[in-house]
Coordinates of N, CA and C in Angstrom, one line a residue:
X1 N 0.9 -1.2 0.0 CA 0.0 0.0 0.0 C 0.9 1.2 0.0
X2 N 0.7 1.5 -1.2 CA 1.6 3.0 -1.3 C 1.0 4.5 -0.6
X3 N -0.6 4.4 -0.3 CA -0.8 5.6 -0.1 C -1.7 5.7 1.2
X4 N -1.3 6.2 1.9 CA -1.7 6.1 3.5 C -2.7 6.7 3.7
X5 N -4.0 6.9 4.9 CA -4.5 7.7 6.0 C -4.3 7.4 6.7
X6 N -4.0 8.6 7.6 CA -3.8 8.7 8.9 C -4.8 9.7 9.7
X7 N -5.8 9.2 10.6 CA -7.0 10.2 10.9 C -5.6 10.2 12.8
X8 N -5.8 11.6 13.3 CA -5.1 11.2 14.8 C -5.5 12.6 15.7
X9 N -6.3 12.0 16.8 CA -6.8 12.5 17.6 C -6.1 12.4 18.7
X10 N -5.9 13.9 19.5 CA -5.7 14.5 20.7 C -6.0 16.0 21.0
X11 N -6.2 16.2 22.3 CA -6.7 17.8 22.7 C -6.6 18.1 23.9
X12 N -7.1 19.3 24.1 CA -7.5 19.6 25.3 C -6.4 20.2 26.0
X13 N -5.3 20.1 25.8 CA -4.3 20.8 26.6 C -2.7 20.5 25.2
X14 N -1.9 21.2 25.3 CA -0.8 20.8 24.6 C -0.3 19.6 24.8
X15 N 0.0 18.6 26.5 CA 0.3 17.5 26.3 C 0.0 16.6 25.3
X16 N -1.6 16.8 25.1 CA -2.1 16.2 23.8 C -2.0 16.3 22.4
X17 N -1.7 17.9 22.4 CA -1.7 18.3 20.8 C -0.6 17.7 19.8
X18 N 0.4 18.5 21.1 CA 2.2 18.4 20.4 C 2.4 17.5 19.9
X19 N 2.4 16.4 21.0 CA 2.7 15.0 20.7 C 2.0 14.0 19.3
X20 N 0.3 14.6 19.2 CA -0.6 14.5 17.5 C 0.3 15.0 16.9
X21 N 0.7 16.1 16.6 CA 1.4 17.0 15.7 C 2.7 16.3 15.1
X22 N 3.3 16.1 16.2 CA 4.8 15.6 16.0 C 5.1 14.4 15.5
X23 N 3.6 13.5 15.5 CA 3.3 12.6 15.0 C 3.2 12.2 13.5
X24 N 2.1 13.0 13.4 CA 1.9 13.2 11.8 C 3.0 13.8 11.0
X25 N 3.7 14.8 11.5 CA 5.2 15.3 11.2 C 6.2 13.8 10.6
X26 N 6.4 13.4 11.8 CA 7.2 12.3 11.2 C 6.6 11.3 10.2
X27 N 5.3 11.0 10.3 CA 4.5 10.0 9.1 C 4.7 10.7 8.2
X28 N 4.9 12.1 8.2 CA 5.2 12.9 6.8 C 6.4 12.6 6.0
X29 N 6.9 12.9 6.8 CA 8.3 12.9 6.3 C 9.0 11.1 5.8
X30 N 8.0 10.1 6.3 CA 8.1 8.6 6.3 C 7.3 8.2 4.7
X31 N 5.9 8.9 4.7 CA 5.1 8.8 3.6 C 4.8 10.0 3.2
X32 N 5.6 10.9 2.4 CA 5.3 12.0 1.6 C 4.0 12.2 1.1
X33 N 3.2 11.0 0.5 CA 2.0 11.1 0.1 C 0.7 10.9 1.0
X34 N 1.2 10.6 2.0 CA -0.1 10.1 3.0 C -0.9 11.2 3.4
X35 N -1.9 11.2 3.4 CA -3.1 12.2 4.4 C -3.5 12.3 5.5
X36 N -3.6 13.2 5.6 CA -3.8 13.6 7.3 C -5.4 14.2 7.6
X37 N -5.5 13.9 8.5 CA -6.8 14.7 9.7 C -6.8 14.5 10.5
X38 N -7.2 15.8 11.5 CA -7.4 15.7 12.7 C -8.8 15.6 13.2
X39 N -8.9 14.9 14.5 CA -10.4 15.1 15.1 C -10.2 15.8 16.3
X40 N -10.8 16.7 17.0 CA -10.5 17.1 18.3 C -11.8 17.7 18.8
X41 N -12.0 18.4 20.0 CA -13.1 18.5 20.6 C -13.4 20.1 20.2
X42 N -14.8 20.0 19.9 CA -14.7 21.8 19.7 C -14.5 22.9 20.3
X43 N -14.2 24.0 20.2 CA -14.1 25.2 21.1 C -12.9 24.7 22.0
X44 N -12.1 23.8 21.6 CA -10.8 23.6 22.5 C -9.3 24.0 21.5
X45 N -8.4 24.2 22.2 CA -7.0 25.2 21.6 C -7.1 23.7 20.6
X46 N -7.1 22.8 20.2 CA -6.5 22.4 19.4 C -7.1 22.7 17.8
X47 N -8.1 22.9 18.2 CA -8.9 23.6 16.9 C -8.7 24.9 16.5
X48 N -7.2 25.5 17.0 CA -6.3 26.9 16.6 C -4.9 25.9 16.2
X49 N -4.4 25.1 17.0 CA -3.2 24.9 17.1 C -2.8 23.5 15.9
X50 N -3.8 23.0 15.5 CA -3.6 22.1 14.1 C -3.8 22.8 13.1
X51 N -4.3 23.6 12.8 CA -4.0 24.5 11.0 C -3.2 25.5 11.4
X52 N -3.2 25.6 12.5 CA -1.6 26.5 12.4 C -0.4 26.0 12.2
X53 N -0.1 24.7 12.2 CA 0.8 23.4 11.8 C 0.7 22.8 10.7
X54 N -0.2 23.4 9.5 CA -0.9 22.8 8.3 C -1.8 21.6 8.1
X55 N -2.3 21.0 9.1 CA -2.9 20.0 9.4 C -5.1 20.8 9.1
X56 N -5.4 20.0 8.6 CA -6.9 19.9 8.5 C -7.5 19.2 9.3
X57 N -8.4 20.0 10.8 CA -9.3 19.6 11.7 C -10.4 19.7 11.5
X58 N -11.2 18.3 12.4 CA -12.7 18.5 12.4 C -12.7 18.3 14.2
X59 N -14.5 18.4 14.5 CA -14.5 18.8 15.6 C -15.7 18.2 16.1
X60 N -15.4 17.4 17.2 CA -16.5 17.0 18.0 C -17.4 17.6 19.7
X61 N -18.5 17.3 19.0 CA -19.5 18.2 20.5 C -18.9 17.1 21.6
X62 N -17.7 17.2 22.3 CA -17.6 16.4 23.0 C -16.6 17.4 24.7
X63 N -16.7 17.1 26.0 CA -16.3 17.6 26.9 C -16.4 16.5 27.9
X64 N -15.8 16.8 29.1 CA -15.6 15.6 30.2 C -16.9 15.8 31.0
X65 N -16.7 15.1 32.2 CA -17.7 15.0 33.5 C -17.4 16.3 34.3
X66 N -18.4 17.3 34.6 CA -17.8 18.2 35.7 C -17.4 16.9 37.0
X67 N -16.4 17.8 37.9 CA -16.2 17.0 39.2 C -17.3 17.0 40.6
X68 N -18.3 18.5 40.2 CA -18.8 18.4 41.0 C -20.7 18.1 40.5
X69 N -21.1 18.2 41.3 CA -22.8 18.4 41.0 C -23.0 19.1 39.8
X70 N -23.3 19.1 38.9 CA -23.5 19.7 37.8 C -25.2 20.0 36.7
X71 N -25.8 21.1 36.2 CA -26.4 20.3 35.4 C -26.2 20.2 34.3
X72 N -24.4 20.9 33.8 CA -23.9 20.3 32.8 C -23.5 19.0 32.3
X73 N -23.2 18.1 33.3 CA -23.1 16.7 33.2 C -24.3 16.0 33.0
X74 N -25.5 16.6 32.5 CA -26.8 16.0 32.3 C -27.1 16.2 30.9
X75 N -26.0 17.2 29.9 CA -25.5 16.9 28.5 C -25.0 15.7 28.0
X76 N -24.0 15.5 29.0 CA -22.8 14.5 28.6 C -23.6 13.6 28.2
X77 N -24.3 12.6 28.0 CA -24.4 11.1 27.5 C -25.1 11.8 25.8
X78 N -26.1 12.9 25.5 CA -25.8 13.1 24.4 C -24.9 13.9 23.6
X79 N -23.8 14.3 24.6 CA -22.8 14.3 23.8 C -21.5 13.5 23.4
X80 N -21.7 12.4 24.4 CA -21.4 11.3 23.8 C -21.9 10.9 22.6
X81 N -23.3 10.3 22.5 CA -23.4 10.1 21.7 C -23.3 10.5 20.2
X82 N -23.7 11.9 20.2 CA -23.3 13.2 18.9 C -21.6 12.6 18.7
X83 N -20.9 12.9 19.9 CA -19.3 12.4 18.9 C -19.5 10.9 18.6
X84 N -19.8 9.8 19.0 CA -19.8 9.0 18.4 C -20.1 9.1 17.2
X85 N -21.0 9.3 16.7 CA -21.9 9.2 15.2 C -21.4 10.1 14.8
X86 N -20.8 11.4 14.6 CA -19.8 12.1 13.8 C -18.3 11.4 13.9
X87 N -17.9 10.7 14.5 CA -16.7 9.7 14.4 C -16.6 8.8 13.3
X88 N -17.9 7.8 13.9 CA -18.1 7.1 12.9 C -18.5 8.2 11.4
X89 N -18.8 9.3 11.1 CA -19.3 9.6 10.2 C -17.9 10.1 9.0
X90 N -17.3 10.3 10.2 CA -15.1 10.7 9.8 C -15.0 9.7 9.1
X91 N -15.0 8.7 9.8 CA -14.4 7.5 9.3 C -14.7 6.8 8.3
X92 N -16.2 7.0 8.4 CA -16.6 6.8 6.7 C -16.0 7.2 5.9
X93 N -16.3 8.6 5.7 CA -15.6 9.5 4.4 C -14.2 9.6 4.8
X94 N -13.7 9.4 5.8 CA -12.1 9.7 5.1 C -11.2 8.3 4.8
X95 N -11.9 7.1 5.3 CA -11.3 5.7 4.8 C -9.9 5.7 5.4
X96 N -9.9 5.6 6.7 CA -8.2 5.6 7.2 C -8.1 4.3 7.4
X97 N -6.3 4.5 7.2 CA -5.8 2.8 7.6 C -5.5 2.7 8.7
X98 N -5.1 3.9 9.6 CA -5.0 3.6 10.6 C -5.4 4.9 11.8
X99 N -6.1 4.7 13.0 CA -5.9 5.5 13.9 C -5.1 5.7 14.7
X100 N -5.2 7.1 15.6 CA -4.2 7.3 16.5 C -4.4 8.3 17.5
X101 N -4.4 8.0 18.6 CA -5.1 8.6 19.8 C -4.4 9.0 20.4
X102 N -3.9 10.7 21.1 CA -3.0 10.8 21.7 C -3.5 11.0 22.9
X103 N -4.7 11.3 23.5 CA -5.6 11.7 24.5 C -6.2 12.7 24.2
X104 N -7.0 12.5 25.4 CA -7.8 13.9 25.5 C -9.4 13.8 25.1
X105 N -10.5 14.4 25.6 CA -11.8 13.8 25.4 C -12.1 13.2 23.9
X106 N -11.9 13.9 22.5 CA -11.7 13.5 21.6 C -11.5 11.9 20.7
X107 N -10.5 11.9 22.0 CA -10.0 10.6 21.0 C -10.8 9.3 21.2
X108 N -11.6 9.2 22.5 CA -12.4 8.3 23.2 C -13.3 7.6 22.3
X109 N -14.4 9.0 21.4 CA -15.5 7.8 20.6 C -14.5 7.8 19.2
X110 N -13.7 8.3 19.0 CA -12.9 7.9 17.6 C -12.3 6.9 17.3
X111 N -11.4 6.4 18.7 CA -11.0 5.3 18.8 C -12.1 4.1 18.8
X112 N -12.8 4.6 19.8 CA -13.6 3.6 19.8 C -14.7 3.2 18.5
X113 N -14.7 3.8 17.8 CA -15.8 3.7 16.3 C -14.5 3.2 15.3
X114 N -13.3 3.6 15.4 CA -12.0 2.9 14.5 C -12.2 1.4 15.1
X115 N -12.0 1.3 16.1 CA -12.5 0.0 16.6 C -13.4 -0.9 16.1
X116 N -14.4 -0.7 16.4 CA -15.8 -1.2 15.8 C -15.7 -1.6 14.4
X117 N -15.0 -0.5 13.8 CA -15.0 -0.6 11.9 C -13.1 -1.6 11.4
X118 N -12.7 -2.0 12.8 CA -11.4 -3.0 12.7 C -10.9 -2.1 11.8
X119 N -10.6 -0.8 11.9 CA -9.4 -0.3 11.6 C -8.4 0.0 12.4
X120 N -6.8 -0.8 12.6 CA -6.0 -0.8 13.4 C -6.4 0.7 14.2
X121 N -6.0 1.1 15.7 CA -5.6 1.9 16.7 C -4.6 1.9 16.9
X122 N -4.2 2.8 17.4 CA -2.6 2.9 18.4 C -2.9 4.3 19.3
X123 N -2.7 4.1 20.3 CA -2.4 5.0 21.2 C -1.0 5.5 21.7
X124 N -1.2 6.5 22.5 CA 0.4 6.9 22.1 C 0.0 7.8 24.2

């Protein structure tokens, strides 16, 4: 297989980004021709900080558990579900061979729908 995808998901803080970034950097430079996208969570820095690296992101309605009482955490299961089914909907249209998860809420239903659809994972 001469011509790669690479879909790779991380966010939420730079631990997660850099290490996405520096990733696909080196697959670059490995497979010149391979394609890239990113998934990350919306309204989070990483949806500034991958097209500022040349990288093309998409974005999921997706955020963590508050710690405390919340009645934001009474979103969360349909926004689980919403990132699932735009994961799975990535993954349709972009046909990757492989995923790649660096953390961060993001990468949870992407991995997990790469999964489902037995397209290799790797976490990092």
């Amino acid at each position: 297989m001469s011509h790669y995808k690479f879909i790779l998901s991380g966010g939420g803080t730079g631990g997660h980004i850099y290490p996405a970034i520096a990733i696909a950097n080196e697959l670059k430079s490995r497979f010149p021709d391979a394609e890239f996208l990113f998934v990350g969570a919306k309204d989070r820095m990483e949806m500034e900080k991958v097209p500022q690296a040349g990288y093309e992101i998409k974005g999921l309605w997706i955020s963590g558990l508050q710690r405390k009482l919340s009645l934001r955490n009474l979103m969360f299961p349909f926004k689980v579900i919403s990132s699932l089914w735009t994961s799975r909907k990535i993954i349709k249209a972009f046909k990757p061979n492989v995923v790649i998860g660096t953390g961060g809420f993001a990468s949870g239903p992407l991995l997990y729908m790469a999964n489902l659809n037995k397209i290799p994972s790797l976490i990092q």
